[in-house]
PDB file of C-alpha atoms in Angstrom:
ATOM      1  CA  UNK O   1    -113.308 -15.054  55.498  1.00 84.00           C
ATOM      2  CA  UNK O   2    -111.683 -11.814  55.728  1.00 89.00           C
ATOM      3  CA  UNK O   3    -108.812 -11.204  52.371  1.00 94.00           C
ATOM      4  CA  UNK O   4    -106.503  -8.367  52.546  1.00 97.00           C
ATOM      5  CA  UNK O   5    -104.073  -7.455  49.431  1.00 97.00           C
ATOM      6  CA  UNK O   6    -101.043  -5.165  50.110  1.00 98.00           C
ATOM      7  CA  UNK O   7     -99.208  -3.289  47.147  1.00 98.00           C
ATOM      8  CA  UNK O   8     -96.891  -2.449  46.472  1.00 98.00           C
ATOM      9  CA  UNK O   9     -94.677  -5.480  48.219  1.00 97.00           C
ATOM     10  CA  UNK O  10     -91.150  -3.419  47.664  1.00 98.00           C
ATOM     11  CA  UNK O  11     -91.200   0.202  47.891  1.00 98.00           C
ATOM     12  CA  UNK O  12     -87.478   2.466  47.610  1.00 98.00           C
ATOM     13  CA  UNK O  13     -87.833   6.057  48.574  1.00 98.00           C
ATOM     14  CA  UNK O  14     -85.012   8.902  48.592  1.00 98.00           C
ATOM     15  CA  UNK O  15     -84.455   9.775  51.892  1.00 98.00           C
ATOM     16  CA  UNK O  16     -87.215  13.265  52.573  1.00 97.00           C
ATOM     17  CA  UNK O  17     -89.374  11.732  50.011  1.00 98.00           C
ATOM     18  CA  UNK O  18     -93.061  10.606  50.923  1.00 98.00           C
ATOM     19  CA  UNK O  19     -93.866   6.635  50.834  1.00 98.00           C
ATOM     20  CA  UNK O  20     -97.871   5.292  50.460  1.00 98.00           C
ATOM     21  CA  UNK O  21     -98.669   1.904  50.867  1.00 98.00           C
ATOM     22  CA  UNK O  22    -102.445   0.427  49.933  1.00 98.00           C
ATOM     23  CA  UNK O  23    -104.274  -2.060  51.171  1.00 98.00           C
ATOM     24  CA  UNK O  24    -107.697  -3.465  50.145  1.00 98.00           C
ATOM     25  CA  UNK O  25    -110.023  -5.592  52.277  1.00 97.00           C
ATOM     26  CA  UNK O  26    -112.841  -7.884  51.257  1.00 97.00           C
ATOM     27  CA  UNK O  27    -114.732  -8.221  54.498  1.00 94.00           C
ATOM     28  CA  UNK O  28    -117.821  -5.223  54.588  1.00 94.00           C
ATOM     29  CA  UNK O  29    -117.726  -5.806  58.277  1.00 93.00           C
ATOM     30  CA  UNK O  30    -114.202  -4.796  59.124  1.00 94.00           C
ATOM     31  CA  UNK O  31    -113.697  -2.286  61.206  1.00 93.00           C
ATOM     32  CA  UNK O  32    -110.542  -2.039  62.768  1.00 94.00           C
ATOM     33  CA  UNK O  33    -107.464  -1.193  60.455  1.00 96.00           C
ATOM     34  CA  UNK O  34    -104.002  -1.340  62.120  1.00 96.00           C
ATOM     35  CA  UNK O  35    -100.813  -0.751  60.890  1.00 98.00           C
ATOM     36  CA  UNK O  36     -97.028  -2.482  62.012  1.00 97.00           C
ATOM     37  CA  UNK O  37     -93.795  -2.006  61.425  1.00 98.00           C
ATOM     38  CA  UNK O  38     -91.429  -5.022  61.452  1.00 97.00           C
ATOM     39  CA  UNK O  39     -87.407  -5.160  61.318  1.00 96.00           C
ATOM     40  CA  UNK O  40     -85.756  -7.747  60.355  1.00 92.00           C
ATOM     41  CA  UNK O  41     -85.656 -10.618  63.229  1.00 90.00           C
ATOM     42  CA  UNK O  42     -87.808  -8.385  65.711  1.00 93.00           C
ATOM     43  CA  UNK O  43     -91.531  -8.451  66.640  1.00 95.00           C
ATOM     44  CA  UNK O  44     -94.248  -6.140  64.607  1.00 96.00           C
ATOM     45  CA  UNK O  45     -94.914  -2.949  66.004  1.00 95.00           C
ATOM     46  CA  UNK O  46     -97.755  -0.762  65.590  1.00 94.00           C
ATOM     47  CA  UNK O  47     -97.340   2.272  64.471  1.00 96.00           C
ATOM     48  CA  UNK O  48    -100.948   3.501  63.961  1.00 96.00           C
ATOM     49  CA  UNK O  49    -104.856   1.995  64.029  1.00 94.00           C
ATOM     50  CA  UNK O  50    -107.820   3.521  62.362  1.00 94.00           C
ATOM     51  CA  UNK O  51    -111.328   2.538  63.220  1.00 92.00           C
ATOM     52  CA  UNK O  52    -114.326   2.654  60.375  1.00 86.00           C
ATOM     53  CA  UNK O  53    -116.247   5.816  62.115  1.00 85.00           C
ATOM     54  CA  UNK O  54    -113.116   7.851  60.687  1.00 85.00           C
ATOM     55  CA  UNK O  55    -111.710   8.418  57.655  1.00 92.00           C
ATOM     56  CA  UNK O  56    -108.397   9.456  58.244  1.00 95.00           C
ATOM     57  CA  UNK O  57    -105.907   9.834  61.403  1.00 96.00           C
ATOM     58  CA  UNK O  58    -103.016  10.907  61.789  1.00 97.00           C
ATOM     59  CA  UNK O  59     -99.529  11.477  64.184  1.00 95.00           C
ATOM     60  CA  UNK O  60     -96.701  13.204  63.589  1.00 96.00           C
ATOM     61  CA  UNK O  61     -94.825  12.126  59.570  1.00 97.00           C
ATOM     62  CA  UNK O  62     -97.552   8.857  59.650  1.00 98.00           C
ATOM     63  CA  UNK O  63    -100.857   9.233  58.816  1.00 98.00           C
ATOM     64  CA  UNK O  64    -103.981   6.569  57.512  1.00 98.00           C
ATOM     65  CA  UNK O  65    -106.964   7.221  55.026  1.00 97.00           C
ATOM     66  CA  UNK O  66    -109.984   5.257  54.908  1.00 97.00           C
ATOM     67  CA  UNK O  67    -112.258   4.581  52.557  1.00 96.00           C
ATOM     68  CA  UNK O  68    -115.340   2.013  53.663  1.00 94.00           C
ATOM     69  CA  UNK O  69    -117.098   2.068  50.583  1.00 94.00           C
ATOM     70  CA  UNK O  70    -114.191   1.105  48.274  1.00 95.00           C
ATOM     71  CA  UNK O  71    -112.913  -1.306  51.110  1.00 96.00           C
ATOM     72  CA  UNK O  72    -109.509   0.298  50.825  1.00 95.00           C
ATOM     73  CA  UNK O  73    -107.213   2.107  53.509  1.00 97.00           C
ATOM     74  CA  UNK O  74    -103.610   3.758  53.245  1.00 98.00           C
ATOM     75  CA  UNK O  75    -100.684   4.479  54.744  1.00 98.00           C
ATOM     76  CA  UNK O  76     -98.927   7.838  54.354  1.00 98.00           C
ATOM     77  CA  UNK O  77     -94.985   8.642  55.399  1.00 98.00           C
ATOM     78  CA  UNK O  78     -93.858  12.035  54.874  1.00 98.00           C
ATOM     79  CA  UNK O  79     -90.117  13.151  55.291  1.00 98.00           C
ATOM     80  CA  UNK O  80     -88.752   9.266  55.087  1.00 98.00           C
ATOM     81  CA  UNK O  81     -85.644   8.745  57.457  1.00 97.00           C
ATOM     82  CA  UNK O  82     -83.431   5.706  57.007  1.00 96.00           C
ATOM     83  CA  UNK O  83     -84.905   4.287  60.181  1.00 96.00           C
ATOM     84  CA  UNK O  84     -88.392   3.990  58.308  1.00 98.00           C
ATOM     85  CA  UNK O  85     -86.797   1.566  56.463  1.00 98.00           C
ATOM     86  CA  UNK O  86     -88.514  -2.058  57.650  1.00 98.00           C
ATOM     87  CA  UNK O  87     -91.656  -4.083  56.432  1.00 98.00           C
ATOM     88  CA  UNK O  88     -94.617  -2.900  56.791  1.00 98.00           C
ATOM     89  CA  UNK O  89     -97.568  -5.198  57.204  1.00 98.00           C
ATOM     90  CA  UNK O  90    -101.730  -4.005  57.124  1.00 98.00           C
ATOM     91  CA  UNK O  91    -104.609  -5.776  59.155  1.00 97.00           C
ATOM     92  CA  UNK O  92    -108.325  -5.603  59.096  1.00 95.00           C
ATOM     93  CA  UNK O  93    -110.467  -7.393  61.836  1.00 93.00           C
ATOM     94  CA  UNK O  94    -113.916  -7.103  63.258  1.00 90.00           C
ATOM     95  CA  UNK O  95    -114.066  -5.863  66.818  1.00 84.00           C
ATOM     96  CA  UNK O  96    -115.714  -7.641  69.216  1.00 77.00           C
ATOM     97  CA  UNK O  97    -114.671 -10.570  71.799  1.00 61.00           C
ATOM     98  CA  UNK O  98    -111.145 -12.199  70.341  1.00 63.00           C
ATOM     99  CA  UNK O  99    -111.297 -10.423  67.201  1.00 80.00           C
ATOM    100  CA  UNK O 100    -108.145 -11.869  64.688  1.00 89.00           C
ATOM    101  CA  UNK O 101    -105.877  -9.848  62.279  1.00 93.00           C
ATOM    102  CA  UNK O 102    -105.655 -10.801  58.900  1.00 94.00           C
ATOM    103  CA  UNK O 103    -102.630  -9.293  57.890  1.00 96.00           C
ATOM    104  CA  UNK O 104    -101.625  -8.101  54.359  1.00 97.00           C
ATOM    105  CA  UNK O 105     -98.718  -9.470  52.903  1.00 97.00           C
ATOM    106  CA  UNK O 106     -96.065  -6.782  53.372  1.00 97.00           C
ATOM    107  CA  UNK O 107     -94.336  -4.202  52.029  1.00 98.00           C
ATOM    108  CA  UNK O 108     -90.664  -4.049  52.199  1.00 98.00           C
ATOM    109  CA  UNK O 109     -89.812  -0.274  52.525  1.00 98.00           C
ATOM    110  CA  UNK O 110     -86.331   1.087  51.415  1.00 98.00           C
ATOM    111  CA  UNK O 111     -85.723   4.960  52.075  1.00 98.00           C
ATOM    112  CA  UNK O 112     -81.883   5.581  50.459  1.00 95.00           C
ATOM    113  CA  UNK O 113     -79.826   8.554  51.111  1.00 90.00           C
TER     114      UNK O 113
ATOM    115  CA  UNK L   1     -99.261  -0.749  79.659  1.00 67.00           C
ATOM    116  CA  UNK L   2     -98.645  -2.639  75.971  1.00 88.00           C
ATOM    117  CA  UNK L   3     -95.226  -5.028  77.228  1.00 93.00           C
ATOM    118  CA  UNK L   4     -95.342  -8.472  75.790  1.00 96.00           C
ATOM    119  CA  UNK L   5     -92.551 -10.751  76.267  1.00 97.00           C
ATOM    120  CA  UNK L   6     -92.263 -14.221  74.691  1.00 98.00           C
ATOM    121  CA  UNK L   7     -89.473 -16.756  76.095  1.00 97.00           C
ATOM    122  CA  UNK L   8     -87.109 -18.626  74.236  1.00 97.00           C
ATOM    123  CA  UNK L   9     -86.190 -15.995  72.131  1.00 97.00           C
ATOM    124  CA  UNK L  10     -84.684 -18.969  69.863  1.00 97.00           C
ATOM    125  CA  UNK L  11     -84.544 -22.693  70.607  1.00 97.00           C
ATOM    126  CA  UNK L  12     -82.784 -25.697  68.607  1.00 97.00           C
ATOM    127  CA  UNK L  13     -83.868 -29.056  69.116  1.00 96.00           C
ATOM    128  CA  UNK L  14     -83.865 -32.423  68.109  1.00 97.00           C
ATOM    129  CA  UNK L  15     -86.537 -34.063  65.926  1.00 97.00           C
ATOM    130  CA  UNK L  16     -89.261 -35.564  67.984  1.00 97.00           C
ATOM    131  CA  UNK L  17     -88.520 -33.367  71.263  1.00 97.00           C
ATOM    132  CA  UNK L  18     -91.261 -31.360  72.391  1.00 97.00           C
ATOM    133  CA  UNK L  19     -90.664 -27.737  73.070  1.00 98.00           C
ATOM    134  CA  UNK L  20     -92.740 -25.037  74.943  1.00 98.00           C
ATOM    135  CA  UNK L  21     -93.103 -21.573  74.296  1.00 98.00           C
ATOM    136  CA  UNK L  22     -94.179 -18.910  76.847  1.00 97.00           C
ATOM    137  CA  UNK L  23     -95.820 -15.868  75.970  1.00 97.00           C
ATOM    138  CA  UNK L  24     -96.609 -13.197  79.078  1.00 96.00           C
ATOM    139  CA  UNK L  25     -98.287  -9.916  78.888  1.00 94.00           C
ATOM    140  CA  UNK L  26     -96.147  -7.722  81.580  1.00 95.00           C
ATOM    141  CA  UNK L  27     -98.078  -4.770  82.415  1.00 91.00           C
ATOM    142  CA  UNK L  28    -102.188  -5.431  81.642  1.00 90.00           C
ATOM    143  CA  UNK L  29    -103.969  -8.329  81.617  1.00 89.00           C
ATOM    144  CA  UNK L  30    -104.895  -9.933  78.339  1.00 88.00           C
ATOM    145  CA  UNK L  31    -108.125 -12.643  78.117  1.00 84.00           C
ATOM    146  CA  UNK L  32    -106.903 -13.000  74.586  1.00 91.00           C
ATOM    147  CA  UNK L  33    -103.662 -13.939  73.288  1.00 94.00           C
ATOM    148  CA  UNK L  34    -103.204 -14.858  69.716  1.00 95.00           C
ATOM    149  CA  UNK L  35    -100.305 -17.163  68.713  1.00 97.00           C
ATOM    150  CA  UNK L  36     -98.564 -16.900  65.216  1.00 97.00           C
ATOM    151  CA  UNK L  37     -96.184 -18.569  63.073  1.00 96.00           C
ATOM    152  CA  UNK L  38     -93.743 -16.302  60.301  1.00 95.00           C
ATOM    153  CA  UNK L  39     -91.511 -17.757  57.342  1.00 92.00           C
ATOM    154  CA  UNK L  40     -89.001 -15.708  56.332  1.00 90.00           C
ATOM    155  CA  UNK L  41     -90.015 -12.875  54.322  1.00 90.00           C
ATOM    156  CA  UNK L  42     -93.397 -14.387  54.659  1.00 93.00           C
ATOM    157  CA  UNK L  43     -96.602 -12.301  56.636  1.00 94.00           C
ATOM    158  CA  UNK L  44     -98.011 -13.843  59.729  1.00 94.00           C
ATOM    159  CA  UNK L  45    -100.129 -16.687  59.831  1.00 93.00           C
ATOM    160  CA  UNK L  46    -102.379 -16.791  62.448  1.00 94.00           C
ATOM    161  CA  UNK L  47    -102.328 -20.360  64.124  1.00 96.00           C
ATOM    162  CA  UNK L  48    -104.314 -20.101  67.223  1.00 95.00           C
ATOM    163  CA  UNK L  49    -106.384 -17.672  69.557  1.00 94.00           C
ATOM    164  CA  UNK L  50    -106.025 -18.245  72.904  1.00 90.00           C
ATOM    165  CA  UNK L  51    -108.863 -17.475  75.329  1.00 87.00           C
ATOM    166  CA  UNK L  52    -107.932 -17.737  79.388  1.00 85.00           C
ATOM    167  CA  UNK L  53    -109.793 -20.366  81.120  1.00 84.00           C
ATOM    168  CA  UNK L  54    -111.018 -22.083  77.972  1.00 86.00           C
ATOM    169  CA  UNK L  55    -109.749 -24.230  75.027  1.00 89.00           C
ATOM    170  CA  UNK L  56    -108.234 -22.536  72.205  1.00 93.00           C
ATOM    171  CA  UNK L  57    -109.385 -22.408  68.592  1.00 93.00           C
ATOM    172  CA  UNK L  58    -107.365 -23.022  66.040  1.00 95.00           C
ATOM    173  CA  UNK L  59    -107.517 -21.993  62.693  1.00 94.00           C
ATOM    174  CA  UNK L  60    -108.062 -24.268  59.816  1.00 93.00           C
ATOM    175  CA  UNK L  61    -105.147 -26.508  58.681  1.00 94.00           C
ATOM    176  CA  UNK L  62    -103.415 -26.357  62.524  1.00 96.00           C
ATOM    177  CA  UNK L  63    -103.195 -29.565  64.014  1.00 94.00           C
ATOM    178  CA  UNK L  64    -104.137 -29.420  68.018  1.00 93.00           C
ATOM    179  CA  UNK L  65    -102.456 -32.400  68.945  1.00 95.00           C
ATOM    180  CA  UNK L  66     -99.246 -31.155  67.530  1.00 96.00           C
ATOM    181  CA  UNK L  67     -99.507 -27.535  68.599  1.00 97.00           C
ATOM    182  CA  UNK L  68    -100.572 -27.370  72.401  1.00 96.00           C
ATOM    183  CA  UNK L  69    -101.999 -24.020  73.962  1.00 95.00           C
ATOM    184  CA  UNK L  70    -102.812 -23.178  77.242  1.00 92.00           C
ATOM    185  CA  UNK L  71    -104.104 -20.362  78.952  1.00 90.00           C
ATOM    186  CA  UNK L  72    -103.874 -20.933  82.407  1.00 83.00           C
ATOM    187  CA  UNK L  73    -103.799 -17.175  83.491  1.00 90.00           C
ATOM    188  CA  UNK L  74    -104.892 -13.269  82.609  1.00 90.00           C
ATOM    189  CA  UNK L  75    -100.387 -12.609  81.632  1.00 93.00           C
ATOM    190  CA  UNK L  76     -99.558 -16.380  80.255  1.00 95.00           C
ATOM    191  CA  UNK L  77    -100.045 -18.203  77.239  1.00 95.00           C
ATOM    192  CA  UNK L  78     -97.670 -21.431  76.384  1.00 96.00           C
ATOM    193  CA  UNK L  79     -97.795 -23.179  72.776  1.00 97.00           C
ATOM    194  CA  UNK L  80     -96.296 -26.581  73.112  1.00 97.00           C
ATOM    195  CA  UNK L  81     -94.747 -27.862  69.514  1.00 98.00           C
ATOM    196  CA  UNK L  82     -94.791 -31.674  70.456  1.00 97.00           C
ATOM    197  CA  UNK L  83     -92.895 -33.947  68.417  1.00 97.00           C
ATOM    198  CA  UNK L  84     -90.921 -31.386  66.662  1.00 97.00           C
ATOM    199  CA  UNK L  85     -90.095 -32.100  63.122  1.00 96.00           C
ATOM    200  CA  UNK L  86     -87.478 -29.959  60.961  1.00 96.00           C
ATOM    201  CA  UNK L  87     -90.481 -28.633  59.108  1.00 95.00           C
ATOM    202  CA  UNK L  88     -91.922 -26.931  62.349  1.00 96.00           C
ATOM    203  CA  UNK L  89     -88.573 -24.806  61.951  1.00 96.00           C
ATOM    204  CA  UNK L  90     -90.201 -21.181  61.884  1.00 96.00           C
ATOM    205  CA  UNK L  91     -90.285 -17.765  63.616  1.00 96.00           C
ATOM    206  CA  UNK L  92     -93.463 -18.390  66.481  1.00 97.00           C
ATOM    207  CA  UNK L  93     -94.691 -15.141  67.546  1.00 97.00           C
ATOM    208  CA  UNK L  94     -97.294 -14.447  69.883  1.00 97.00           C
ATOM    209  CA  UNK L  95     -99.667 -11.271  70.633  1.00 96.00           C
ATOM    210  CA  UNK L  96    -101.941  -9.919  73.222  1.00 93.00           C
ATOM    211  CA  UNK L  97    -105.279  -8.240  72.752  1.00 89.00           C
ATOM    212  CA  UNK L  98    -105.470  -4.585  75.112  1.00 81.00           C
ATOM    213  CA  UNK L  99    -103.075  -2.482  76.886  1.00 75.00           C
ATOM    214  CA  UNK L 100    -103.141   1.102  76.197  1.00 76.00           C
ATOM    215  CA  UNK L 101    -104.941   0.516  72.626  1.00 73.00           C
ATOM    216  CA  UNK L 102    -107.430  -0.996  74.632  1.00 73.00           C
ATOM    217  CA  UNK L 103    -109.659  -4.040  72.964  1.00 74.00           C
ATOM    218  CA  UNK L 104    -108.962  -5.376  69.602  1.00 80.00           C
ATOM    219  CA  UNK L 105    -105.649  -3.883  69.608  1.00 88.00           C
ATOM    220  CA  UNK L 106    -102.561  -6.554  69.328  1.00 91.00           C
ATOM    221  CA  UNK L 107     -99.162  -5.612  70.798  1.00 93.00           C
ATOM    222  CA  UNK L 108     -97.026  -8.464  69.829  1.00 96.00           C
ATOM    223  CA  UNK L 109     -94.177 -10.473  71.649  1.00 97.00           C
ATOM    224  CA  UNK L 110     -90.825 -10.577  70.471  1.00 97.00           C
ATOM    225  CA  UNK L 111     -90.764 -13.735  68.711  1.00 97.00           C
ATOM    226  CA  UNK L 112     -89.151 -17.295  69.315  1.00 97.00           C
ATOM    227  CA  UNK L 113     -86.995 -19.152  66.957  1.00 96.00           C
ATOM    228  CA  UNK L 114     -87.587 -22.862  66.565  1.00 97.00           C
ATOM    229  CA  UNK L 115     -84.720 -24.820  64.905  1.00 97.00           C
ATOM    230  CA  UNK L 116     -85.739 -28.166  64.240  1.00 97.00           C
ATOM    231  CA  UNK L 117     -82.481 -30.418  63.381  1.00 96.00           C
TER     232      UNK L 117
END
């Protein structure tokens, strides 16, 4: 099955600073890469997909790289705010009919003032 | 629409109660809802996918008899915890597959919390 690995698991930013968390996947076959946000005690939001016929997208301070041949994709924060501050969690499935998440393990972002 | 709501939003019971857990898609209709469980400071462990009209399929190491899902319509899921034992004590979320992102793309409840005493 499908493994995803998250680094780095705590990241502390000053607050303007840009923030980059990796993920790698093991699956080939992935092709759907989504992105959520998570604070503490509330439900995981996403914040931004990629699919595999692009190699990077982006809105607004977020934006995602892809790379399918080293099986790894990004995510990119510029000008952190205090309200970035949550855990952020990476997914890879296959699309198609029911297609499950595996999630990365998390990072725990901290953006100081 | 991408509105997901997921009732209890936290339940305590006794051991060996059974307690159910509604999940509802509010604004689009979802074939596919997925149901998780979260320890704290933990990522999401996918227990179940739910499919409307048919049984659901659990993922390896999820016992069927102890974790109930139906499906019974396009907006509701339920997970059943039957028997409840302190160790079922955990953060239950559940997700729907469409909306706006269209398929594949999960918009998640808000979570229920099961306190097992």
């Amino acid at each position: 099955g499908e493994n995803v690995e998250q680094h780095p698991s705590t990241l502390s930013v000053q607050e303007g600073d840009s923030a980059v968390i990796k993920c790698t996947y093991s699956d080939s076959a992935s092709n759907y890469f989504p992105w959520y946000k998570q604070e503490l005690g509330k439900r995981p939001q996403l914040i931004i997909d990629i699919r595999s016929n692009v190699g990077e997208k982006k809105d607004q301070r977020i934006a995602v790289t892809l790379n399918k041949t080293a099986k790894h994709f990004s995510l990119h924060i510029t000008e952190t705010q205090p309200e970035d501050s949550a855990v952020y969690f990476c997914a890879a499935s296959i699309t198609g009919t029911a297609s499950k998440l595996t999630f990365g393990t998390g990072t725990r972002l901290q953006v100081t003032l | 629409g991408a509105v997901v709501s997921q009732h209890p939003s936290w339940v305590i019971c006794k051991s060996g109660t059974s307690v159910k857990i509604e999940c509802r898609s509010l604004d689009f209709q979802a074939t596919t809802m997925f149901w998780y469980r979260q320890f704290p400071k933990q990522s999401l462990m996918l227990m179940a996918t739910s499919n409307e009209g048919s049984k659901a399929t659990y993922e390896q190491g999820v016992e069927k008899d102890k974790f109930l899902i139906n499906h019974a319509s396009l907006t509701l899921s339920t997970l059943t915890v039957t028997s409840a034992h302190p160790e079922d004590s955990s953060f239950y979320i559940c997700s729907a597959e469409g909306g706006t992102g269209g398929t594949d793309t999960q918009y998640f409840g808000p979570g229920t919390r099961l306190t097992v005493l």
